[in-house]
Amino acid sequence: MSKLSLIIKREYFAKVRNKSFVIMTFLSPFLMVGMIVLIAYLTKLNDNEKRIIAVLNESDFFANEFITSESTSFVKFRDITLQEAKDSTLNMGYYGLVYLPNESDLEKVSQRSFFYSKDAPSTNTLERLERIFKERLKQERLREFGISASEYAEMDSTYELNISTFDGEHNLKGINEIKAIIGGGFGYLIMIFIIIYGGFVMRSVIEEKTSRIIEVIISSVKPFQLMLGKIIGTSLAGITQFGIWIVSGGVLLIVSMAIFNIDPADLSSGGSGPGMGAAQNPIMASADSDMILYAQEIMDIPWVLLVFFFLIYFILGYLIYSSIYAAIGAAVDNETDTQQFIFPIILPLMLAIYVGFFSVFSNPHGPIAVGFSLFPLTSPIVMLMRLPGGIGEGGVPIWQLVSSILILIFTFIGIVWLAAKIYRVGILMYGKRPSYKELLKWLKY
């Protein structure tokens, strides 16, 4: 064990003292936060841009439908021709011109109306304008059936079905998806860590193998100890780097948001569309009243248990995959030869993210979600997507959680044993590009 600890220390300090490692450790938070702040700042500038749209209404309809909002202003032209309206719109630098022809029928007005602009208009602008025509046509048709404006407003009000548990507790729509996204964030961290630092283990093995240093090291250390020391040492260096990134990145993000006066809540809220302010106010008020309930549900997530099991799945998942990366590094002579082996490793991680999201969103306790949360190559990600829903009654059954961890442990032991056999043979093999058939032969030695 003393040799193993020496190998771990050697790998750890070799990584953290590397110039590129130090530079990226302290530079990456600035790059990541800078990108986030830049996107947020540009989004804020884009949302603050107010578009001015001219309206030439020659019909007897749409008298008060074009209402100025925070994102769009309407300027109404009167007693001028269409060509004069186009020229005025271009000369004044307006975003576009809405033209409503002189027709006696509202449906004909809508069919023959045009929106003129210098360039192709944005989809959001078109959707807002089309919504105005759609609402006006709906009102007119209902009026023909004898339905008043107040009756229409009452009929057009939104409806949400009340949901509750059998115990009488209030349920919230979409809370399962929010919890799955939170768990998926933890799972995504695991996937990124495995890909980045598993690659470090593989490259470290290739470098020592190609420099022939391994021939000296292997004379005094067992291949299994060397492989395990590399995995643990590299993972500790990675954890150190990740910890610095999280702390420094969080501080930088908070400071940057304060300096540039960026409110994260503003980034997800678009401006209200033209003519839609009155209709959306009740919805927005209802959404605001539910925010406290959503916040309470998020606070009720077993965060301590979630972080605890994140560490367990993180360690076990990384050890499994890094063992495979180490075996690949021992089997090849250069990084180019690793390409045929890398995709089969990344494929289960990709499946865990995408299939996991689809299955956990729709049915967190369905057979697909349960199967992927038990399969050892995908369970570190999919099980973390299910855990925010709780453990035990109503959440992940305890037997599934325990079974998943036990399967991971036994899988880790098995894969380390297999990887050690490949590592033992491949670490001294030079000048030959191995195939899958060749690797199977090495397992029999």
XYZ file of C-alpha atoms in Angstrom, residues 183 185-191 193 242 246 303-316 380 384 387:
28
model
C -30.775 15.613 -10.928
C -27.412 18.604 -13.792
C -25.577 16.435 -11.262
C -25.480 13.586 -13.773
C -24.142 15.886 -16.479
C -21.300 16.935 -14.153
C -20.385 13.277 -13.739
C -20.374 12.740 -17.508
C -15.778 14.755 -15.359
C -13.362 21.201 -10.142
C -16.987 25.954 -8.653
C -30.404 17.975 -0.845
C -28.141 16.363 1.757
C -29.014 12.886 0.520
C -28.757 14.022 -3.090
C -25.235 15.401 -2.576
C -24.263 12.282 -0.588
C -25.403 9.900 -3.310
C -23.933 12.202 -5.967
C -20.517 11.644 -4.359
C -21.093 7.869 -4.226
C -22.198 7.606 -7.871
C -19.532 10.087 -8.903
C -16.722 8.038 -7.334
C -17.995 4.636 -8.500
C -24.659 7.136 -12.095
C -29.423 10.966 -9.943
C -33.367 10.935 -6.646
